[in-house]
Short mmCIF file of C-alpha atoms in Angstrom, two decimals:
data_model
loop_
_atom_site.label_atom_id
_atom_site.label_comp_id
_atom_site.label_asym_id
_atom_site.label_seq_id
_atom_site.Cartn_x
_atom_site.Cartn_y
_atom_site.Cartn_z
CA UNK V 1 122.28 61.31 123.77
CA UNK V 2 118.37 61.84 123.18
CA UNK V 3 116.43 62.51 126.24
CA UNK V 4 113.72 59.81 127.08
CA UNK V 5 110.45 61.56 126.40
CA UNK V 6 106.41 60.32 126.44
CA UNK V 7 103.19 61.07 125.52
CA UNK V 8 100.12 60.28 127.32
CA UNK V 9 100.29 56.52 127.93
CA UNK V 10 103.41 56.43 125.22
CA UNK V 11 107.09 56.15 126.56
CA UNK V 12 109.95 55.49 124.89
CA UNK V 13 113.52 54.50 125.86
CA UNK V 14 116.82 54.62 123.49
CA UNK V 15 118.36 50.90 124.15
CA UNK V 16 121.73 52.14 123.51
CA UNK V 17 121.23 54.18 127.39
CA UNK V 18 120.78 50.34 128.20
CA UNK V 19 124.25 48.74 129.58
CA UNK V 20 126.07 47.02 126.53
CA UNK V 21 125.59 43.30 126.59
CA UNK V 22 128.60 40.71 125.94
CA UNK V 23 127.35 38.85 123.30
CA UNK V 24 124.15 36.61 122.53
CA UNK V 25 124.51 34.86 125.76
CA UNK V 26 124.49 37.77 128.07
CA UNK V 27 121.12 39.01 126.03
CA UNK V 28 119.79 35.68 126.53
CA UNK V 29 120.54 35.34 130.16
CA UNK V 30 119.35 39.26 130.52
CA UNK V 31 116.19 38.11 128.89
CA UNK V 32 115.78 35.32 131.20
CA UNK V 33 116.05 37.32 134.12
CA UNK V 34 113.58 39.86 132.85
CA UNK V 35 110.87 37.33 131.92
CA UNK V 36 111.33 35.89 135.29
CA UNK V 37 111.01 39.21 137.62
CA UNK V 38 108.71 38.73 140.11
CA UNK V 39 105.95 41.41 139.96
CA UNK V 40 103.73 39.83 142.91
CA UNK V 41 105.02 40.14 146.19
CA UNK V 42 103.84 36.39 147.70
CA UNK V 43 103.63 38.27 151.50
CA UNK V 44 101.25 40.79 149.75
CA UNK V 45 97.14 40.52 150.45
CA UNK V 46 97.71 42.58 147.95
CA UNK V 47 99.79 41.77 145.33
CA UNK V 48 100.72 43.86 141.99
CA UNK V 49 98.74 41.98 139.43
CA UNK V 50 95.49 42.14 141.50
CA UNK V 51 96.30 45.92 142.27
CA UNK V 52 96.45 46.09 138.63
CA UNK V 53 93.43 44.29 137.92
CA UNK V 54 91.27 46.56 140.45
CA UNK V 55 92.85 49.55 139.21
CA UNK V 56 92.34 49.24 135.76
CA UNK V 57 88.62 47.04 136.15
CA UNK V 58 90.25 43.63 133.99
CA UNK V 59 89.96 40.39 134.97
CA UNK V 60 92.86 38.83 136.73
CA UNK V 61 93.71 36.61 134.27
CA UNK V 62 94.01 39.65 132.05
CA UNK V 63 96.21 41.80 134.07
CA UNK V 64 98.39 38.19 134.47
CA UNK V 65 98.54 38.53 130.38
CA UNK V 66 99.60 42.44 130.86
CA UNK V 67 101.82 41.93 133.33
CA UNK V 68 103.54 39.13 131.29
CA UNK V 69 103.61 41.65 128.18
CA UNK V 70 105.09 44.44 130.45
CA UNK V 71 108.00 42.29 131.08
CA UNK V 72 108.22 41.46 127.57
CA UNK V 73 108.06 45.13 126.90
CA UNK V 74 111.18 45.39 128.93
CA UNK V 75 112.95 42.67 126.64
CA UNK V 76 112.14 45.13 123.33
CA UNK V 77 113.99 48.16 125.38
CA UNK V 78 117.11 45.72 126.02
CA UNK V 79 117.00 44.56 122.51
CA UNK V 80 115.45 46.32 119.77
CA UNK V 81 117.96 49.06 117.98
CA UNK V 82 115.17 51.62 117.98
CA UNK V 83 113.26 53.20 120.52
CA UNK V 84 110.14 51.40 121.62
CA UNK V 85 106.56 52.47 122.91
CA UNK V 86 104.39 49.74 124.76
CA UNK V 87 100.69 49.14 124.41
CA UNK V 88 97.88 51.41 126.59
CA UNK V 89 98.02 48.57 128.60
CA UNK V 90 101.33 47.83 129.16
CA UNK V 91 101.82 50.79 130.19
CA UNK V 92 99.24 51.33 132.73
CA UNK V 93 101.21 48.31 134.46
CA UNK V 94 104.30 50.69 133.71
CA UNK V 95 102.55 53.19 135.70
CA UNK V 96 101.48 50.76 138.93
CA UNK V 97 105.02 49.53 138.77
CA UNK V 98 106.83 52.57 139.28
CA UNK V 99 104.69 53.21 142.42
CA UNK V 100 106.27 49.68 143.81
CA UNK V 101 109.61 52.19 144.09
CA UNK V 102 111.75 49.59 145.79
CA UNK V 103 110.62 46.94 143.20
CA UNK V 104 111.09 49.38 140.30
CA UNK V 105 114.27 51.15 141.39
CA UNK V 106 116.22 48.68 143.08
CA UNK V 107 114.90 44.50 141.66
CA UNK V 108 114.10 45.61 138.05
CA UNK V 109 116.35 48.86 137.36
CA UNK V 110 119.43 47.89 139.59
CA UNK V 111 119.55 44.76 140.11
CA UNK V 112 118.00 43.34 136.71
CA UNK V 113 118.95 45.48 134.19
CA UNK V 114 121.63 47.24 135.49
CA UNK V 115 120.54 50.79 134.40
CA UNK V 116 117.78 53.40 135.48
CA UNK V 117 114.73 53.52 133.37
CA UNK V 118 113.03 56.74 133.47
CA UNK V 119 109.74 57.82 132.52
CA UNK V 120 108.87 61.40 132.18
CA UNK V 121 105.91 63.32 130.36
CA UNK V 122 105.88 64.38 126.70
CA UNK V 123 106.69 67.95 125.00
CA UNK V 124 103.12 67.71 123.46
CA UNK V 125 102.45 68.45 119.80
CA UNK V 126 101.68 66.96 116.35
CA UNK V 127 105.39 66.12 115.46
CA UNK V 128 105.95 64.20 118.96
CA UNK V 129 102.54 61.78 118.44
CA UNK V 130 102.97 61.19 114.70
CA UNK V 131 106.84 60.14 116.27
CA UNK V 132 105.42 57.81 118.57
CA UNK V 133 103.14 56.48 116.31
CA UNK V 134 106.20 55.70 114.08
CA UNK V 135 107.56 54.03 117.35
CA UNK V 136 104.96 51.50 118.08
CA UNK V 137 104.74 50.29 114.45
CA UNK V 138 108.53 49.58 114.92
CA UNK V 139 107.87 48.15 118.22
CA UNK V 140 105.30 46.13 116.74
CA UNK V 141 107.57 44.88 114.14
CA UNK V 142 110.34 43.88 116.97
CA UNK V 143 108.33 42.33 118.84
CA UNK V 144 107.41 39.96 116.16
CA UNK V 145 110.95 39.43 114.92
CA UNK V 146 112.27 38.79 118.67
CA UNK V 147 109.44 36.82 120.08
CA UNK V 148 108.90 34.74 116.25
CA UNK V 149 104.95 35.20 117.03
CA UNK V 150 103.26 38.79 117.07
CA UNK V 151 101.99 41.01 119.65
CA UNK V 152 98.28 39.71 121.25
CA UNK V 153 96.09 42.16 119.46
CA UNK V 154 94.07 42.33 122.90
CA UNK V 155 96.97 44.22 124.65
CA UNK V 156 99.15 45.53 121.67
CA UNK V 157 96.32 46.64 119.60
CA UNK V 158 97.30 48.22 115.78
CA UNK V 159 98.86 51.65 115.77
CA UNK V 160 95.50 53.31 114.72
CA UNK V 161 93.46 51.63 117.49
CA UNK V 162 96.19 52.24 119.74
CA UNK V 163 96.23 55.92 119.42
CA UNK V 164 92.66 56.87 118.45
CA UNK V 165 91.54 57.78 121.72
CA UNK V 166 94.92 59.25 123.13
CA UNK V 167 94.30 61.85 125.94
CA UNK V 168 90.80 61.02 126.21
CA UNK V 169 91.24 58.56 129.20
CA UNK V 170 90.43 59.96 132.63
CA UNK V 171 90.68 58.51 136.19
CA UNK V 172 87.32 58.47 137.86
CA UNK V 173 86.69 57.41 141.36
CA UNK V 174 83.77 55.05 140.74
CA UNK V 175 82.78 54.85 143.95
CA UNK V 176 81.45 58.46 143.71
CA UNK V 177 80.59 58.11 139.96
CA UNK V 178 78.71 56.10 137.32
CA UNK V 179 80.10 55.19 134.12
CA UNK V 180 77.80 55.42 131.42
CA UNK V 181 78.94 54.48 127.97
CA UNK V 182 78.40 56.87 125.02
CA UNK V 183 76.42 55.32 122.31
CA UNK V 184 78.39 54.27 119.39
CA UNK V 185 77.20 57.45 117.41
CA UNK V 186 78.98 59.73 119.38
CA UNK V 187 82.43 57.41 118.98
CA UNK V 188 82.22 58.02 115.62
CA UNK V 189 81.85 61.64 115.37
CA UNK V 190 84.49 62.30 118.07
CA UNK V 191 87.09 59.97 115.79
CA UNK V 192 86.15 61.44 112.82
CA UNK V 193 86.46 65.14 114.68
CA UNK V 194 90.07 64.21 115.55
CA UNK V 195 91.01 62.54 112.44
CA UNK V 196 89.95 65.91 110.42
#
């Protein structure tokens, strides 16, 4: 069985490590009880999607759209019949999630799915990202055909946007730093350096 492997900000998960499901009903019910997980603890000042939110510097109402999209990314690893990859975004919530350990482990991989759902770093190299960059087209694709509308380009952006910049993200601690934004110029030059 093939080991669950990632990239920076790229996971992946073979659905067949997912329990079998019974037939279209089970799916759907599965589906229903994914879509529905609570995320936001309601006893929580707080809660997971304004952690989220903070964390990454969106808007609230965005991290509600990511956090919405995680859970659909969840759907695609119960059933697409290919490995998947999520957006940048979705998995950053990925990320904040699996610090909520009794949410992750327990509601969502226990009690929800039925099945642990690992995430563990990447063997590096060329072969692995042009893999993964095979993966998100297909997840792309299965989202579409699963959801009959496609992915919001503001959270699944296309494969080359979505892996232009891989490894160049950092955490900074703003409160001891200011973030100054390159000019466009020097964008350009460092895509066109990795491209080449």
């Amino acid at each position: 069985m093939p080991r669950q492997i990632s990239i920076p900000f790229v996971e992946m998960h073979n659905p067949a490590q997912l329990p079998p499901q019974a037939g279209a009903s089970s799916r759907e019910n599965l589906r229903e009880r994914i879509l529905s997980f609570v995320l936001d603890d309601p006893q929580s000042s707080l809660p997971f999607s304004s952690r989220l939110a903070r964390e990454q510097g969106w808007t609230h109402a965005y991290a509600g759209r990511v956090s919405f999209e995680y859970r659909r990314f969840l759907v695609l690893l119960t059933e697409a019949e290919h490995p998947v990859t999520p957006s940048e975004a979705v998995d950053h919530a990925w990320h904040l999630h699996l610090l909520y350990t009794r949410s992750y482990w327990v509601e969502l991989c226990q009690k929800t799915l039925g099945r642990e759902l690992h995430h563990e770093p990447t063997r590096g190299g060329a072969e692995e990202g042009a893999k993964f960059v095979d993966w998100y087209s297909k997840t792309l694709s299965t989202y579409q055909r699963i959801f009959q509308e496609p992915a919001p380009a503001e959270i699944w952006p296309s494969p080359a946007e979505r892996f232009q910049e891989a490894g160049m993200n950092r955490w900074v601690d703003v409160g001891r730093f200011y973030l100054v934004p390159k000019p466009s110029f020097v964008w350009s030059w460092l895509r066109k350096a990795k491209i080449q």
